[in-house]
Tab-separated table of C-alpha atoms in Angstrom:
chain	number	residue	atom	x	y	z
A	12	GLU	CA	-18.743	0.765	-5.017
A	13	PRO	CA	-16.923	3.887	-3.804
A	14	GLU	CA	-13.311	4.120	-4.782
A	15	VAL	CA	-10.275	6.340	-4.529
A	16	THR	CA	-9.416	7.924	-7.848
A	17	GLN	CA	-6.087	9.375	-8.863
A	18	THR	CA	-5.151	11.578	-11.764
A	19	PRO	CA	-3.215	11.496	-13.948
A	20	SER	CA	-2.402	7.813	-14.320
A	21	HIS	CA	0.986	8.670	-15.768
A	22	GLN	CA	2.936	11.915	-15.660
A	23	VAL	CA	6.249	12.693	-17.249
A	24	THR	CA	8.072	15.780	-16.072
A	25	GLN	CA	11.463	17.363	-16.434
A	26	MET	CA	13.851	17.446	-13.511
A	27	GLY	CA	13.391	20.606	-11.476
A	28	GLN	CA	9.755	21.072	-12.444
A	29	GLU	CA	6.895	21.134	-9.987
A	30	VAL	CA	4.275	18.397	-10.164
A	31	ILE	CA	0.926	18.021	-8.468
A	32	LEU	CA	-0.586	14.583	-8.100
A	33	ARG	CA	-4.292	14.552	-7.476
A	34	CYS	CA	-6.487	12.208	-5.527
A	35	VAL	CA	-10.183	12.103	-4.776
A	36	PRO	CA	-10.647	10.022	-1.623
A	37	ILE	CA	-13.833	8.203	-0.747
A	38	SER	CA	-16.318	10.868	0.231
A	39	ASN	CA	-16.970	10.069	3.898
A	40	HIS	CA	-13.390	9.218	4.739
A	41	LEU	CA	-11.434	11.373	7.144
A	42	TYR	CA	-7.869	10.032	6.950
A	43	PHE	CA	-5.728	10.383	3.888
A	44	TYR	CA	-2.365	8.971	2.955
A	45	TRP	CA	0.274	9.064	0.272
A	46	TYR	CA	2.587	6.132	-0.394
A	47	ARG	CA	5.129	5.621	-3.113
A	48	GLN	CA	6.689	2.613	-4.782
A	49	ILE	CA	9.965	3.004	-6.623
A	50	LEU	CA	10.208	0.411	-9.379
A	51	GLY	CA	11.292	-2.904	-7.954
A	52	GLN	CA	11.120	-1.730	-4.349
A	53	LYS	CA	8.594	-1.900	-1.560
A	54	VAL	CA	5.684	0.442	-1.043
A	55	GLU	CA	6.782	3.213	1.336
A	56	PHE	CA	4.714	5.505	3.505
A	57	LEU	CA	5.088	9.198	2.778
A	58	VAL	CA	2.515	11.086	4.796
A	59	SER	CA	-0.793	10.866	6.597
A	60	PHE	CA	-3.302	13.714	6.855
A	61	TYR	CA	-6.227	14.269	9.158
A	62	ASN	CA	-8.301	17.280	10.119
A	63	ASN	CA	-6.478	19.463	7.618
A	64	GLU	CA	-3.044	18.799	8.947
A	65	ILE	CA	-0.258	16.295	8.617
A	66	SER	CA	-0.497	13.546	11.245
A	67	GLU	CA	2.728	11.787	10.433
A	68	LYS	CA	5.384	11.967	7.756
A	69	SER	CA	8.348	9.849	6.839
A	70	GLU	CA	11.894	11.013	6.308
A	71	ILE	CA	11.275	10.809	2.594
A	72	PHE	CA	8.719	13.598	2.934
A	73	ASP	CA	11.136	16.503	3.037
A	74	ASP	CA	10.626	20.200	2.292
A	75	GLN	CA	10.180	19.454	-1.401
A	76	PHE	CA	6.906	17.684	-0.655
A	77	SER	CA	3.628	19.148	0.498
A	78	VAL	CA	0.045	17.978	0.763
A	79	GLU	CA	-3.174	19.879	0.655
A	80	ARG	CA	-6.899	19.325	0.731
A	81	PRO	CA	-7.892	22.447	-1.123
A	82	ASP	CA	-11.612	22.024	-1.558
A	83	GLY	CA	-12.920	19.280	0.691
A	84	SER	CA	-12.841	16.622	-1.994
A	85	ASN	CA	-9.387	16.597	-3.544
A	86	PHE	CA	-6.205	15.592	-1.754
A	87	THR	CA	-3.046	16.623	-3.533
A	88	LEU	CA	0.638	15.831	-3.298
A	89	LYS	CA	2.983	18.492	-4.606
A	90	ILE	CA	6.630	17.962	-5.355
A	91	ARG	CA	8.221	21.382	-5.643
A	92	SER	CA	11.320	20.616	-7.657
A	93	THR	CA	11.406	17.079	-8.949
A	94	LYS	CA	14.520	14.940	-8.936
A	95	LEU	CA	15.261	11.836	-10.945
A	96	GLU	CA	14.894	9.730	-7.820
A	97	ASP	CA	11.309	10.929	-7.388
A	98	SER	CA	10.348	8.662	-10.281
A	99	ALA	CA	7.955	6.164	-8.748
A	100	MET	CA	4.362	5.029	-8.531
A	101	TYR	CA	2.499	7.216	-6.066
A	102	PHE	CA	-0.530	5.778	-4.303
A	103	CYS	CA	-3.180	7.734	-2.493
A	104	ALA	CA	-5.249	6.013	0.173
A	105	SER	CA	-8.087	6.965	2.460
A	106	SER	CA	-9.810	5.436	5.454
A	107	SER	CA	-12.870	6.230	7.503
A	108	LEU	CA	-11.054	5.785	10.783
A	109	GLY	CA	-7.490	6.147	11.844
A	110	GLY	CA	-5.373	3.584	13.633
A	111	VAL	CA	-6.181	-0.082	13.933
A	112	ASN	CA	-9.317	-1.874	12.799
A	113	THR	CA	-9.583	0.310	9.777
A	114	GLU	CA	-9.084	-0.479	6.145
A	115	ALA	CA	-7.251	1.860	3.852
A	116	PHE	CA	-8.587	1.986	0.313
A	117	PHE	CA	-5.985	2.643	-2.333
A	118	GLY	CA	-6.219	4.403	-5.641
A	119	GLN	CA	-4.772	2.966	-8.827
A	120	GLY	CA	-1.677	5.101	-8.545
A	121	THR	CA	0.060	7.770	-10.584
A	122	ARG	CA	3.247	6.743	-12.285
A	123	LEU	CA	5.615	9.700	-12.160
A	124	THR	CA	8.580	9.684	-14.485
A	125	VAL	CA	11.185	12.408	-14.037
A	126	VAL	CA	13.497	12.874	-17.002
B	10	ALA	CA	10.332	-0.378	15.017
B	11	GLN	CA	7.999	-2.499	13.015
B	12	SER	CA	9.217	-4.240	9.911
B	13	VAL	CA	7.743	-6.714	7.475
B	14	THR	CA	9.748	-9.239	5.493
B	15	GLN	CA	8.466	-11.272	2.585
B	16	LEU	CA	10.618	-14.243	1.686
B	17	GLY	CA	10.924	-14.699	-2.049
B	18	SER	CA	10.472	-11.853	-4.484
B	19	HIS	CA	9.176	-14.282	-7.106
B	20	VAL	CA	7.116	-17.414	-6.642
B	21	SER	CA	6.015	-19.613	-9.511
B	22	VAL	CA	3.395	-22.346	-9.205
B	23	SER	CA	1.441	-24.498	-11.602
B	24	GLU	CA	-2.267	-23.984	-12.039
B	25	GLY	CA	-4.060	-26.036	-9.406
B	26	ALA	CA	-1.072	-26.184	-7.084
B	27	LEU	CA	-0.847	-24.803	-3.574
B	28	VAL	CA	0.118	-21.155	-3.243
B	29	LEU	CA	2.250	-20.219	-0.244
B	30	LEU	CA	3.549	-16.664	0.116
B	31	ARG	CA	5.608	-16.022	3.216
B	32	CYS	CA	5.484	-13.001	5.477
B	33	ASN	CA	7.235	-12.385	8.775
B	34	TYR	CA	6.881	-9.335	10.932
B	35	SER	CA	8.762	-7.828	13.803
B	36	SER	CA	6.849	-5.892	16.353
B	37	SER	CA	6.995	-5.262	20.047
B	38	VAL	CA	3.200	-5.267	20.284
B	39	PRO	CA	0.599	-7.509	18.663
B	40	PRO	CA	0.358	-6.306	15.111
B	41	TYR	CA	-2.483	-5.765	12.757
B	42	LEU	CA	-1.539	-7.422	9.503
B	43	PHE	CA	-2.797	-7.205	5.966
B	44	TRP	CA	-2.288	-8.814	2.612
B	45	TYR	CA	-2.801	-6.676	-0.469
B	46	VAL	CA	-2.800	-7.754	-4.097
B	47	GLN	CA	-1.755	-5.604	-7.033
B	48	TYR	CA	-2.771	-6.682	-10.505
B	49	PRO	CA	-0.872	-5.176	-13.439
B	50	ASN	CA	-1.589	-1.476	-13.888
B	51	GLN	CA	-3.969	-1.430	-10.963
B	52	GLY	CA	-3.931	-0.210	-7.386
B	53	LEU	CA	-3.622	-2.154	-4.170
B	54	GLN	CA	-6.618	-4.282	-3.262
B	55	LEU	CA	-7.122	-5.694	0.216
B	56	LEU	CA	-7.148	-9.502	0.268
B	57	LEU	CA	-7.548	-10.034	3.994
B	58	LYS	CA	-6.599	-8.639	7.368
B	59	TYR	CA	-5.761	-9.907	10.843
B	60	THR	CA	-6.990	-7.794	13.735
B	61	SER	CA	-6.629	-10.316	16.597
B	62	ALA	CA	-10.161	-11.702	16.354
B	63	ALA	CA	-9.118	-15.068	14.895
B	64	THR	CA	-5.735	-16.466	13.950
B	65	LEU	CA	-6.971	-17.993	10.693
B	66	VAL	CA	-8.272	-15.302	8.415
B	67	LYS	CA	-10.179	-15.927	5.219
B	68	GLY	CA	-10.083	-13.405	2.434
B	69	ILE	CA	-11.329	-12.909	-1.058
B	70	ASN	CA	-10.641	-15.190	-4.022
B	71	GLY	CA	-10.074	-18.254	-1.830
B	72	PHE	CA	-7.018	-16.898	-0.030
B	73	GLU	CA	-6.419	-17.301	3.653
B	74	ALA	CA	-3.651	-16.493	6.101
B	75	GLU	CA	-2.744	-17.769	9.530
B	76	PHE	CA	-1.278	-15.579	12.225
B	77	LYS	CA	1.349	-17.460	14.238
B	78	LYS	CA	2.694	-15.405	17.083
B	79	SER	CA	5.338	-17.987	18.017
B	80	GLU	CA	6.779	-17.759	14.513
B	81	THR	CA	5.970	-14.054	13.979
B	82	SER	CA	4.485	-15.091	10.679
B	83	PHE	CA	1.417	-14.349	8.605
B	84	HIS	CA	1.801	-16.541	5.532
B	85	LEU	CA	-0.745	-16.353	2.728
B	86	THR	CA	-2.079	-19.552	1.200
B	87	LYS	CA	-4.509	-20.750	-1.403
B	88	PRO	CA	-5.143	-24.460	-1.937
B	89	SER	CA	-5.381	-24.317	-5.711
B	90	ALA	CA	-3.840	-21.601	-7.869
B	91	HIS	CA	-5.717	-20.098	-10.757
B	92	MET	CA	-4.232	-18.252	-13.706
B	93	SER	CA	-6.031	-15.112	-12.569
B	94	ASP	CA	-4.055	-15.168	-9.295
B	95	ALA	CA	-0.943	-13.979	-11.102
B	96	ALA	CA	-0.133	-10.640	-9.489
B	97	GLU	CA	2.105	-8.945	-6.938
B	98	TYR	CA	1.250	-9.604	-3.301
B	99	PHE	CA	2.190	-7.346	-0.428
B	100	CYS	CA	2.145	-8.098	3.263
B	101	ALA	CA	1.765	-5.060	5.511
B	102	ALA	CA	1.598	-4.195	9.187
B	103	LEU	CA	-0.352	-1.302	10.618
B	104	ASN	CA	1.202	0.901	13.254
B	105	GLN	CA	-0.840	2.680	15.867
B	106	GLY	CA	-0.913	5.865	13.844
B	107	GLY	CA	-2.587	4.148	10.943
B	108	LYS	CA	0.547	3.949	8.833
B	109	LEU	CA	1.017	0.773	6.798
B	110	ILE	CA	4.489	-0.750	6.695
B	111	PHE	CA	4.866	-2.927	3.639
B	112	GLY	CA	7.028	-5.879	2.819
B	113	GLN	CA	9.016	-5.996	-0.383
B	114	GLY	CA	6.310	-7.758	-2.319
B	115	THR	CA	6.161	-11.190	-3.928
B	116	GLU	CA	5.349	-11.623	-7.580
B	117	LEU	CA	3.260	-14.729	-8.132
B	118	SER	CA	3.370	-16.415	-11.528
B	119	VAL	CA	0.960	-19.210	-12.398
B	120	LYS	CA	1.941	-21.661	-15.109
B	121	PRO	CA	-0.697	-23.499	-17.116
């Protein structure tokens, strides 16, 4: 069964460092998303991406964040200069269609720890 | 703006007992609603979804949920809990842009 894969499963980084979280969406999907879940809190939407551009982003997704689909298979989330409060589980998701009547498939997540 | 509220961050039931996880939504338009389950160290797995076709929705693993517009609710139930149901459950609403808005999550514990 096709699945969304994320690497690494756990990343520890020092405050101020850049991190890149990687995702391989399901191959025929066209819509891509990043969500995050701070420990003990709800899952929050970060950004959606379609046709090589951002469709929507939340207020969390400030200038320190960027997304890219560099090679047609990977979908990456970059945090330019990490802060302690960026520590969270980051989930990538993809769907074949956008909007309603579509199911988003989630990866297993990358746990980012900023020290 | 849409919001999703899950009542009870922790629910504990005995094996074989009824599972009831509560979810309420606020939306100015009919929502599309989902329940996801997250097992330890795993991603989010879709349990079931409501897309206005039927108010009672059946999902995987014996779970079902009923959409009640008058109560703005989409509670998740299972008649008989199994130990393997222990996990975190998230209710979510889909906005028109395809963005999921999640509730706070409910951790379900199942006692033998």
